[in-house]
Amino acid sequence: EAGVTQFPSHSVIEKGQTVTLRCDPISGHDNLYWYRRVMGKEIKFLLHFVKESKQDESGMPNNRFLAERTGGTYSTLKVQPAELEDSGVYFCASSQDPRPNTEAFFGQGTRLTVV
Amino acid sequence: GDSVTQMEGPVTLSEEAFLTINCTYTATGYPSLFWYVQYPGEGLQLLLKATKADDKGSNKGFEATYRKETTSFHLEKGSVQVSDSAVYFCALTSRTGGSYIPTFGRGTSLIVHP
């Protein structure tokens, strides 16, 4: 069974450009989460999808970030326009069950560098 | 809101040394507690978990006990190996606004020397 996959693994863009990150969750997992980790700091929650619906987007930093989940399958996270402080590692995770003791399965992350 | 505090890293040990990585939390309600590990070049993966007070999670020689009275979930291993070198994240999941969102600490880097 394929795990959570993220693309690209690395991205270097200039300030003001647009970048789109993609996440393919484990098949059948209704819950999809996006997180971001800035170097040396905690992994911060961005948003949570249940199927194609945004359940919680309280962690999205501002309106330069737009997340979508087409048909409840893969998800994209677009940053437009990118700023220097957007640099970090963006993780996607999925889980089958929304209960609190359920493990979340993570992708390897996308390292975004804005220069 | 919910939060997780981990000890600062990096933690540098020699092979076969005893490991403790401290983790404390604040949460509304009754959280489940987790340790995740990230090996170099890989995503996070679940190491162990505990879902109620006094539960002990264990895996690969690592252990952590859910201590409600001290709001702690410290990770321990009796004898570390070079292959344990990784970043370790303490996390909790509790109900927030109608959904269960995993909340993570900042991670503790472990470096084990031969």
mmCIF file of C-alpha atoms in Angstrom:
data_model
loop_
_atom_site.group_PDB
_atom_site.id
_atom_site.type_symbol
_atom_site.label_atom_id
_atom_site.label_comp_id
_atom_site.label_asym_id
_atom_site.label_seq_id
_atom_site.Cartn_x
_atom_site.Cartn_y
_atom_site.Cartn_z
ATOM 1 C CA GLU A 1 0.000 0.000 0.000
ATOM 2 C CA ALA A 2 1.384 3.394 -0.976
ATOM 3 C CA GLY A 3 1.946 5.857 1.809
ATOM 4 C CA VAL A 4 1.340 9.592 1.803
ATOM 5 C CA THR A 5 3.269 11.175 -1.038
ATOM 6 C CA GLN A 6 4.181 14.811 -1.468
ATOM 7 C CA PHE A 7 5.496 16.663 -4.474
ATOM 8 C CA PRO A 8 7.897 18.317 -4.958
ATOM 9 C CA SER A 9 10.366 17.277 -2.300
ATOM 10 C CA HIS A 10 12.199 20.590 -2.594
ATOM 11 C CA SER A 11 11.288 23.949 -4.097
ATOM 12 C CA VAL A 12 13.321 27.133 -4.293
ATOM 13 C CA ILE A 13 11.435 30.200 -5.511
ATOM 14 C CA GLU A 14 11.892 33.934 -5.459
ATOM 15 C CA LYS A 15 9.872 36.236 -3.283
ATOM 16 C CA GLY A 16 6.654 37.179 -5.058
ATOM 17 C CA GLN A 17 6.402 33.987 -7.084
ATOM 18 C CA THR A 18 3.735 31.329 -6.759
ATOM 19 C CA VAL A 19 4.279 27.758 -5.614
ATOM 20 C CA THR A 20 1.861 24.851 -5.475
ATOM 21 C CA LEU A 21 2.503 21.866 -3.234
ATOM 22 C CA ARG A 22 0.695 18.596 -3.761
ATOM 23 C CA CYS A 23 -0.237 15.813 -1.362
ATOM 24 C CA ASP A 24 -1.637 12.395 -2.207
ATOM 25 C CA PRO A 25 -3.029 10.786 0.943
ATOM 26 C CA ILE A 26 -3.374 7.088 1.578
ATOM 27 C CA SER A 27 -6.293 5.767 -0.432
ATOM 28 C CA GLY A 28 -9.469 5.705 1.620
ATOM 29 C CA HIS A 29 -8.295 8.220 4.203
ATOM 30 C CA ASP A 30 -10.952 10.887 4.564
ATOM 31 C CA ASN A 31 -8.906 13.100 6.888
ATOM 32 C CA LEU A 32 -6.074 15.140 5.420
ATOM 33 C CA TYR A 33 -3.949 17.613 7.344
ATOM 34 C CA TRP A 34 -1.381 20.210 6.296
ATOM 35 C CA TYR A 35 1.361 21.285 8.684
ATOM 36 C CA ARG A 36 4.416 23.526 8.458
ATOM 37 C CA ARG A 37 7.673 23.397 10.349
ATOM 38 C CA VAL A 38 9.954 26.399 10.347
ATOM 39 C CA MET A 39 13.563 25.466 11.135
ATOM 40 C CA GLY A 40 13.935 24.280 14.723
ATOM 41 C CA LYS A 41 10.410 25.168 15.736
ATOM 42 C CA GLU A 42 7.290 23.139 16.359
ATOM 43 C CA ILE A 43 5.232 21.569 13.612
ATOM 44 C CA LYS A 44 2.323 23.965 13.282
ATOM 45 C CA PHE A 45 -1.117 22.956 12.123
ATOM 46 C CA LEU A 46 -2.412 24.720 9.011
ATOM 47 C CA LEU A 47 -5.684 23.042 8.105
ATOM 48 C CA HIS A 48 -7.762 19.883 8.125
ATOM 49 C CA PHE A 49 -9.914 18.423 5.357
ATOM 50 C CA VAL A 50 -12.591 15.823 5.794
ATOM 51 C CA LYS A 51 -13.067 14.492 2.306
ATOM 52 C CA GLU A 52 -13.327 17.615 0.139
ATOM 53 C CA SER A 53 -14.542 19.923 2.907
ATOM 54 C CA LYS A 54 -12.373 22.195 5.022
ATOM 55 C CA GLN A 55 -13.108 21.133 8.586
ATOM 56 C CA ASP A 56 -10.703 23.510 10.263
ATOM 57 C CA GLU A 57 -8.473 26.126 8.635
ATOM 58 C CA SER A 58 -7.664 28.086 11.776
ATOM 59 C CA GLY A 59 -3.943 27.587 11.300
ATOM 60 C CA MET A 60 -3.664 29.154 7.855
ATOM 61 C CA PRO A 61 -1.381 32.165 8.341
ATOM 62 C CA ASN A 62 -3.038 34.564 5.878
ATOM 63 C CA ASN A 63 -4.924 34.788 2.599
ATOM 64 C CA ARG A 64 -1.795 34.166 0.533
ATOM 65 C CA PHE A 65 -2.317 30.487 1.331
ATOM 66 C CA LEU A 66 -5.025 28.548 -0.486
ATOM 67 C CA ALA A 67 -5.703 24.847 0.020
ATOM 68 C CA GLU A 68 -7.973 22.657 -2.019
ATOM 69 C CA ARG A 69 -8.860 18.997 -2.070
ATOM 70 C CA THR A 70 -10.378 17.957 -5.339
ATOM 71 C CA GLY A 71 -13.026 15.281 -5.039
ATOM 72 C CA GLY A 72 -11.755 14.325 -1.629
ATOM 73 C CA THR A 73 -8.609 12.753 -3.051
ATOM 74 C CA TYR A 74 -5.348 14.660 -3.467
ATOM 75 C CA SER A 75 -4.825 18.112 -2.025
ATOM 76 C CA THR A 76 -2.897 21.175 -3.133
ATOM 77 C CA LEU A 77 -1.541 24.051 -1.105
ATOM 78 C CA LYS A 78 -0.806 27.201 -3.078
ATOM 79 C CA VAL A 79 1.229 30.112 -1.797
ATOM 80 C CA GLN A 80 0.725 33.294 -3.814
ATOM 81 C CA PRO A 81 2.693 35.505 -3.653
ATOM 82 C CA ALA A 82 5.401 33.820 -1.587
ATOM 83 C CA GLU A 83 7.240 35.764 1.121
ATOM 84 C CA LEU A 84 10.553 35.009 2.832
ATOM 85 C CA GLU A 85 8.834 33.915 6.053
ATOM 86 C CA ASP A 86 6.975 31.183 4.174
ATOM 87 C CA SER A 87 10.166 29.124 4.023
ATOM 88 C CA GLY A 88 9.995 25.839 5.896
ATOM 89 C CA VAL A 89 9.025 22.212 5.520
ATOM 90 C CA TYR A 90 5.397 21.575 4.655
ATOM 91 C CA PHE A 91 4.041 18.237 5.798
ATOM 92 C CA CYS A 92 0.888 16.514 4.759
ATOM 93 C CA ALA A 93 -0.711 13.773 6.834
ATOM 94 C CA SER A 94 -3.762 11.592 6.479
ATOM 95 C CA SER A 95 -5.817 9.378 8.726
ATOM 96 C CA GLN A 96 -8.750 7.082 8.237
ATOM 97 C CA ASP A 97 -10.505 7.748 11.499
ATOM 98 C CA PRO A 98 -11.050 11.127 13.164
ATOM 99 C CA ARG A 99 -10.948 9.716 16.694
ATOM 100 C CA PRO A 100 -8.269 11.122 19.000
ATOM 101 C CA ASN A 101 -6.242 7.924 19.418
ATOM 102 C CA THR A 102 -5.817 7.382 15.693
ATOM 103 C CA GLU A 103 -2.367 7.549 14.123
ATOM 104 C CA ALA A 104 -1.724 10.112 11.408
ATOM 105 C CA PHE A 105 0.451 8.991 8.490
ATOM 106 C CA PHE A 106 2.863 11.588 7.181
ATOM 107 C CA GLY A 107 4.484 12.307 3.868
ATOM 108 C CA GLN A 108 8.180 13.089 3.635
ATOM 109 C CA GLY A 109 7.482 16.802 3.397
ATOM 110 C CA THR A 110 8.197 19.547 0.886
ATOM 111 C CA ARG A 111 11.084 21.834 1.771
ATOM 112 C CA LEU A 112 10.203 25.317 0.516
ATOM 113 C CA THR A 113 12.867 27.990 0.337
ATOM 114 C CA VAL A 114 11.857 31.516 -0.612
ATOM 115 C CA VAL A 115 14.801 33.725 -1.577
ATOM 116 C CA GLY B 1 -5.075 26.323 23.329
ATOM 117 C CA ASP B 2 -3.371 22.952 23.480
ATOM 118 C CA SER B 3 0.409 22.877 23.474
ATOM 119 C CA VAL B 4 3.356 20.517 23.800
ATOM 120 C CA THR B 5 6.740 21.434 25.263
ATOM 121 C CA GLN B 6 9.820 19.352 24.584
ATOM 122 C CA MET B 7 13.362 19.658 25.859
ATOM 123 C CA GLU B 8 15.757 21.563 23.641
ATOM 124 C CA GLY B 9 18.134 19.591 21.508
ATOM 125 C CA PRO B 10 20.323 18.322 20.150
ATOM 126 C CA VAL B 11 20.811 15.467 22.549
ATOM 127 C CA THR B 12 24.162 13.811 21.906
ATOM 128 C CA LEU B 13 24.860 10.370 23.361
ATOM 129 C CA SER B 14 27.267 7.507 22.963
ATOM 130 C CA GLU B 15 25.967 4.146 21.826
ATOM 131 C CA GLU B 16 24.364 2.091 24.642
ATOM 132 C CA ALA B 17 23.712 5.179 26.782
ATOM 133 C CA PHE B 18 20.369 5.774 28.492
ATOM 134 C CA LEU B 19 18.018 8.219 26.791
ATOM 135 C CA THR B 20 15.376 10.501 28.241
ATOM 136 C CA ILE B 21 13.568 13.144 26.204
ATOM 137 C CA ASN B 22 11.198 15.220 28.310
ATOM 138 C CA CYS B 23 7.728 16.179 27.120
ATOM 139 C CA THR B 24 5.003 18.069 28.968
ATOM 140 C CA TYR B 25 1.674 19.221 27.673
ATOM 141 C CA THR B 26 -1.301 21.460 28.309
ATOM 142 C CA ALA B 27 -4.678 20.455 26.963
ATOM 143 C CA THR B 28 -8.359 20.984 27.489
ATOM 144 C CA GLY B 29 -10.131 17.699 27.846
ATOM 145 C CA TYR B 30 -8.461 14.310 27.877
ATOM 146 C CA PRO B 31 -5.839 14.025 25.138
ATOM 147 C CA SER B 32 -4.205 11.011 23.565
ATOM 148 C CA LEU B 33 -0.415 11.258 23.568
ATOM 149 C CA PHE B 34 2.064 10.228 20.883
ATOM 150 C CA TRP B 35 5.734 10.133 20.038
ATOM 151 C CA TYR B 36 6.624 10.415 16.370
ATOM 152 C CA VAL B 37 10.101 9.957 14.895
ATOM 153 C CA GLN B 38 11.584 11.455 11.744
ATOM 154 C CA TYR B 39 14.637 9.698 10.344
ATOM 155 C CA PRO B 40 16.851 11.650 7.939
ATOM 156 C CA GLY B 41 15.178 12.148 4.566
ATOM 157 C CA GLU B 42 11.900 10.578 5.658
ATOM 158 C CA GLY B 43 8.502 11.697 6.898
ATOM 159 C CA LEU B 44 7.287 11.409 10.455
ATOM 160 C CA GLN B 45 6.215 7.987 11.612
ATOM 161 C CA LEU B 46 4.451 6.916 14.756
ATOM 162 C CA LEU B 47 6.796 5.495 17.385
ATOM 163 C CA LEU B 48 4.368 4.859 20.242
ATOM 164 C CA LYS B 49 1.192 6.162 21.819
ATOM 165 C CA ALA B 50 -0.885 6.137 25.010
ATOM 166 C CA THR B 51 -4.541 6.976 25.248
ATOM 167 C CA LYS B 52 -5.275 7.168 28.976
ATOM 168 C CA ALA B 53 -3.606 7.944 32.271
ATOM 169 C CA ASP B 54 -0.927 5.483 33.431
ATOM 170 C CA ASP B 55 -0.852 3.742 30.040
ATOM 171 C CA LYS B 56 2.644 2.891 28.846
ATOM 172 C CA GLY B 57 3.371 2.989 25.145
ATOM 173 C CA SER B 58 6.355 0.998 23.901
ATOM 174 C CA ASN B 59 8.044 0.160 20.608
ATOM 175 C CA LYS B 60 11.582 -0.666 19.417
ATOM 176 C CA GLY B 61 12.890 -0.472 22.988
ATOM 177 C CA PHE B 62 11.412 2.997 23.553
ATOM 178 C CA GLU B 63 8.858 3.606 26.306
ATOM 179 C CA ALA B 64 6.722 6.486 27.532
ATOM 180 C CA THR B 65 4.131 6.594 30.327
ATOM 181 C CA TYR B 66 1.081 8.880 30.305
ATOM 182 C CA ARG B 67 1.311 10.832 33.565
ATOM 183 C CA LYS B 68 -1.836 12.888 34.036
ATOM 184 C CA GLU B 69 -0.809 14.266 37.422
ATOM 185 C CA THR B 70 2.354 15.827 36.005
ATOM 186 C CA THR B 71 0.988 16.294 32.435
ATOM 187 C CA SER B 72 4.044 14.542 31.072
ATOM 188 C CA PHE B 73 4.921 11.855 28.531
ATOM 189 C CA HIS B 74 8.702 11.454 28.701
ATOM 190 C CA LEU B 75 10.398 9.194 26.171
ATOM 191 C CA GLU B 76 13.004 6.719 27.441
ATOM 192 C CA LYS B 77 15.258 4.028 26.053
ATOM 193 C CA GLY B 78 17.683 1.977 28.058
ATOM 194 C CA SER B 79 20.395 1.555 25.426
ATOM 195 C CA VAL B 80 20.464 3.721 22.309
ATOM 196 C CA GLN B 81 21.961 2.718 18.977
ATOM 197 C CA VAL B 82 23.455 4.784 16.180
ATOM 198 C CA SER B 83 20.376 3.937 14.109
ATOM 199 C CA ASP B 84 18.212 5.795 16.655
ATOM 200 C CA SER B 85 19.661 9.106 15.477
ATOM 201 C CA ALA B 86 16.622 11.083 14.360
ATOM 202 C CA VAL B 87 14.288 13.900 15.373
ATOM 203 C CA TYR B 88 11.648 12.954 17.945
ATOM 204 C CA PHE B 89 8.326 14.793 18.209
ATOM 205 C CA CYS B 90 5.940 14.623 21.111
ATOM 206 C CA ALA B 91 2.304 15.185 20.164
ATOM 207 C CA LEU B 92 -1.215 15.119 21.515
ATOM 208 C CA THR B 93 -4.634 14.872 19.976
ATOM 209 C CA SER B 94 -7.648 16.392 21.601
ATOM 210 C CA ARG B 95 -10.956 17.739 20.474
ATOM 211 C CA THR B 96 -10.703 21.244 19.056
ATOM 212 C CA GLY B 97 -13.728 22.978 17.578
ATOM 213 C CA GLY B 98 -15.463 19.763 16.627
ATOM 214 C CA SER B 99 -12.457 17.924 15.190
ATOM 215 C CA TYR B 100 -9.364 16.160 16.493
ATOM 216 C CA ILE B 101 -6.200 17.937 15.476
ATOM 217 C CA PRO B 102 -2.764 16.523 16.334
ATOM 218 C CA THR B 103 -0.650 19.177 18.071
ATOM 219 C CA PHE B 104 3.140 18.811 18.008
ATOM 220 C CA GLY B 105 6.122 20.000 19.973
ATOM 221 C CA ARG B 106 9.204 21.498 18.319
ATOM 222 C CA GLY B 107 11.070 18.225 18.082
ATOM 223 C CA THR B 108 14.258 17.035 19.770
ATOM 224 C CA SER B 109 17.188 15.977 17.654
ATOM 225 C CA LEU B 110 19.036 12.882 18.910
ATOM 226 C CA ILE B 111 22.580 12.163 17.742
ATOM 227 C CA VAL B 112 24.113 8.852 18.775
ATOM 228 C CA HIS B 113 27.843 8.329 18.283
ATOM 229 C CA PRO B 114 29.485 4.889 17.951
#
